[in-house]
């Protein structure tokens, strides 16, 4: 196991921002793998970024794993109940 | 192979509408499997529906496969270029 597993957290920027992060991360290091982590609406952005990266820029990139799950988030201010949020992880691998 | 593979197309209704469709479909038939198909923003809804169905309603439901891809859509009226849209398929399996 390496100390710095490549992980990119997907937020609400446009997909291309994360495509760039994927390419940079895989080019700069000798890492062969990178994992995109997203929650809620950012899940769609994660899929977009993975697909754009692999179809348009790095043809040797493979999707090695996709998993989904649920995370409990603390309640918003003024609310009592914690919220359940869907999560997704996409692992991309360079051949 | 069965003639009617269980497929639910996820659109822009709230996730609970699809949770209900999942439960109905798996209860009414003797099907053991159902596949959710989603495009674009509906991808998040598909993940929500799968997670709610399996965590809150059908504890014996397992995620057997998650895959992502890209589909080419015809151009919108007045546009020339076809659009690329991310897609996702989630297969759920009853134990």
PDB file of C-alpha atoms in Angstrom, chain B:
ATOM      1  CA  UNK B   1     -32.308 -15.575 -20.897  1.00  0.00           C
ATOM      2  CA  UNK B   2     -35.780 -14.343 -20.114  1.00  0.00           C
ATOM      3  CA  UNK B   3     -37.798 -12.311 -22.571  1.00  0.00           C
ATOM      4  CA  UNK B   4     -38.579  -9.562 -20.096  1.00  0.00           C
ATOM      5  CA  UNK B   5     -35.376  -8.579 -18.450  1.00  0.00           C
ATOM      6  CA  UNK B   6     -36.383  -6.224 -15.655  1.00  0.00           C
ATOM      7  CA  UNK B   7     -35.274  -2.744 -16.610  1.00  0.00           C
ATOM      8  CA  UNK B   8     -36.359   0.518 -15.030  1.00  0.00           C
ATOM      9  CA  UNK B   9     -35.503   3.737 -16.835  1.00  0.00           C
ATOM     10  CA  UNK B  10     -34.744   6.497 -14.357  1.00  0.00           C
ATOM     11  CA  UNK B  11     -36.059   9.944 -15.275  1.00  0.00           C
ATOM     12  CA  UNK B  12     -36.664  13.131 -13.358  1.00  0.00           C
ATOM     13  CA  UNK B  13     -39.236  11.977 -10.830  1.00  0.00           C
ATOM     14  CA  UNK B  14     -38.263  11.907  -7.148  1.00  0.00           C
ATOM     15  CA  UNK B  15     -36.206   8.839  -6.095  1.00  0.00           C
ATOM     16  CA  UNK B  16     -39.134   7.319  -4.138  1.00  0.00           C
ATOM     17  CA  UNK B  17     -41.100   6.861  -7.377  1.00  0.00           C
ATOM     18  CA  UNK B  18     -38.360   4.522  -8.603  1.00  0.00           C
ATOM     19  CA  UNK B  19     -37.964   2.817  -5.228  1.00  0.00           C
ATOM     20  CA  UNK B  20     -41.633   1.879  -5.529  1.00  0.00           C
ATOM     21  CA  UNK B  21     -41.066   0.627  -9.086  1.00  0.00           C
ATOM     22  CA  UNK B  22     -38.154  -1.533  -7.896  1.00  0.00           C
ATOM     23  CA  UNK B  23     -40.153  -3.067  -5.055  1.00  0.00           C
ATOM     24  CA  UNK B  24     -43.251  -3.641  -7.202  1.00  0.00           C
ATOM     25  CA  UNK B  25     -41.278  -5.195  -9.989  1.00  0.00           C
ATOM     26  CA  UNK B  26     -39.368  -7.588  -7.731  1.00  0.00           C
ATOM     27  CA  UNK B  27     -42.463  -8.547  -5.736  1.00  0.00           C
ATOM     28  CA  UNK B  28     -44.917  -9.077  -8.575  1.00  0.00           C
ATOM     29  CA  UNK B  29     -42.765 -11.286 -10.748  1.00  0.00           C
ATOM     30  CA  UNK B  30     -40.439 -14.063  -9.784  1.00  0.00           C
ATOM     31  CA  UNK B  31     -37.606 -11.957 -11.116  1.00  0.00           C
ATOM     32  CA  UNK B  32     -34.494 -11.966  -8.977  1.00  0.00           C
ATOM     33  CA  UNK B  33     -32.811  -9.090 -10.747  1.00  0.00           C
ATOM     34  CA  UNK B  34     -33.552  -5.598 -11.885  1.00  0.00           C
ATOM     35  CA  UNK B  35     -31.462  -3.048 -13.778  1.00  0.00           C
ATOM     36  CA  UNK B  36     -31.760   0.701 -13.366  1.00  0.00           C
ATOM     37  CA  UNK B  37     -30.704   2.743 -16.389  1.00  0.00           C
ATOM     38  CA  UNK B  38     -30.044   6.460 -16.139  1.00  0.00           C
ATOM     39  CA  UNK B  39     -28.555   9.279 -18.174  1.00  0.00           C
ATOM     40  CA  UNK B  40     -27.128  12.658 -17.190  1.00  0.00           C
ATOM     41  CA  UNK B  41     -28.548  14.232 -14.040  1.00  0.00           C
ATOM     42  CA  UNK B  42     -30.785  11.206 -13.447  1.00  0.00           C
ATOM     43  CA  UNK B  43     -27.661   9.236 -12.503  1.00  0.00           C
ATOM     44  CA  UNK B  44     -27.828  10.674  -8.992  1.00  0.00           C
ATOM     45  CA  UNK B  45     -31.495   9.700  -8.752  1.00  0.00           C
ATOM     46  CA  UNK B  46     -30.631   6.140  -9.777  1.00  0.00           C
ATOM     47  CA  UNK B  47     -28.034   5.852  -7.005  1.00  0.00           C
ATOM     48  CA  UNK B  48     -30.486   7.341  -4.480  1.00  0.00           C
ATOM     49  CA  UNK B  49     -33.248   4.937  -5.518  1.00  0.00           C
ATOM     50  CA  UNK B  50     -30.971   1.881  -5.358  1.00  0.00           C
ATOM     51  CA  UNK B  51     -29.636   2.872  -1.945  1.00  0.00           C
ATOM     52  CA  UNK B  52     -33.058   3.678  -0.442  1.00  0.00           C
ATOM     53  CA  UNK B  53     -34.566   0.446  -1.781  1.00  0.00           C
ATOM     54  CA  UNK B  54     -31.818  -1.698  -0.377  1.00  0.00           C
ATOM     55  CA  UNK B  55     -31.265   0.043   2.956  1.00  0.00           C
ATOM     56  CA  UNK B  56     -34.788   0.942   3.963  1.00  0.00           C
ATOM     57  CA  UNK B  57     -37.074  -1.562   2.266  1.00  0.00           C
ATOM     58  CA  UNK B  58     -35.477  -4.718   0.925  1.00  0.00           C
ATOM     59  CA  UNK B  59     -32.570  -5.692   3.129  1.00  0.00           C
ATOM     60  CA  UNK B  60     -31.872  -8.764   1.005  1.00  0.00           C
ATOM     61  CA  UNK B  61     -31.190  -6.646  -2.063  1.00  0.00           C
ATOM     62  CA  UNK B  62     -27.592  -6.618  -3.257  1.00  0.00           C
ATOM     63  CA  UNK B  63     -25.847  -4.410  -5.769  1.00  0.00           C
ATOM     64  CA  UNK B  64     -24.517  -6.933  -8.232  1.00  0.00           C
ATOM     65  CA  UNK B  65     -23.125  -4.568 -10.860  1.00  0.00           C
ATOM     66  CA  UNK B  66     -22.528  -0.892 -11.473  1.00  0.00           C
ATOM     67  CA  UNK B  67     -21.305   0.337 -14.823  1.00  0.00           C
ATOM     68  CA  UNK B  68     -20.862   3.720 -16.444  1.00  0.00           C
ATOM     69  CA  UNK B  69     -20.638   4.753 -20.069  1.00  0.00           C
ATOM     70  CA  UNK B  70     -21.285   7.411 -22.670  1.00  0.00           C
ATOM     71  CA  UNK B  71     -24.093   7.719 -25.183  1.00  0.00           C
ATOM     72  CA  UNK B  72     -24.336   9.956 -28.187  1.00  0.00           C
ATOM     73  CA  UNK B  73     -27.566  11.925 -28.290  1.00  0.00           C
ATOM     74  CA  UNK B  74     -28.954  13.640 -31.397  1.00  0.00           C
ATOM     75  CA  UNK B  75     -28.349  17.406 -31.461  1.00  0.00           C
ATOM     76  CA  UNK B  76     -30.939  19.709 -29.926  1.00  0.00           C
ATOM     77  CA  UNK B  77     -33.141  21.729 -32.273  1.00  0.00           C
ATOM     78  CA  UNK B  78     -31.101  24.511 -33.804  1.00  0.00           C
ATOM     79  CA  UNK B  79     -27.792  22.896 -32.910  1.00  0.00           C
ATOM     80  CA  UNK B  80     -25.502  21.004 -35.217  1.00  0.00           C
ATOM     81  CA  UNK B  81     -23.388  18.875 -32.966  1.00  0.00           C
ATOM     82  CA  UNK B  82     -24.528  15.734 -31.277  1.00  0.00           C
ATOM     83  CA  UNK B  83     -24.087  15.682 -27.520  1.00  0.00           C
ATOM     84  CA  UNK B  84     -22.294  13.115 -25.424  1.00  0.00           C
ATOM     85  CA  UNK B  85     -24.196  12.101 -22.321  1.00  0.00           C
ATOM     86  CA  UNK B  86     -22.947   9.982 -19.415  1.00  0.00           C
ATOM     87  CA  UNK B  87     -24.919   6.885 -18.596  1.00  0.00           C
ATOM     88  CA  UNK B  88     -25.097   4.505 -15.688  1.00  0.00           C
ATOM     89  CA  UNK B  89     -26.519   1.050 -15.077  1.00  0.00           C
ATOM     90  CA  UNK B  90     -27.082  -0.429 -11.643  1.00  0.00           C
ATOM     91  CA  UNK B  91     -28.098  -4.066 -11.371  1.00  0.00           C
ATOM     92  CA  UNK B  92     -29.811  -5.115  -8.150  1.00  0.00           C
ATOM     93  CA  UNK B  93     -30.164  -8.725  -7.139  1.00  0.00           C
ATOM     94  CA  UNK B  94     -32.395 -10.403  -4.589  1.00  0.00           C
ATOM     95  CA  UNK B  95     -30.605 -13.036  -2.575  1.00  0.00           C
TER      96      UNK B  95
END
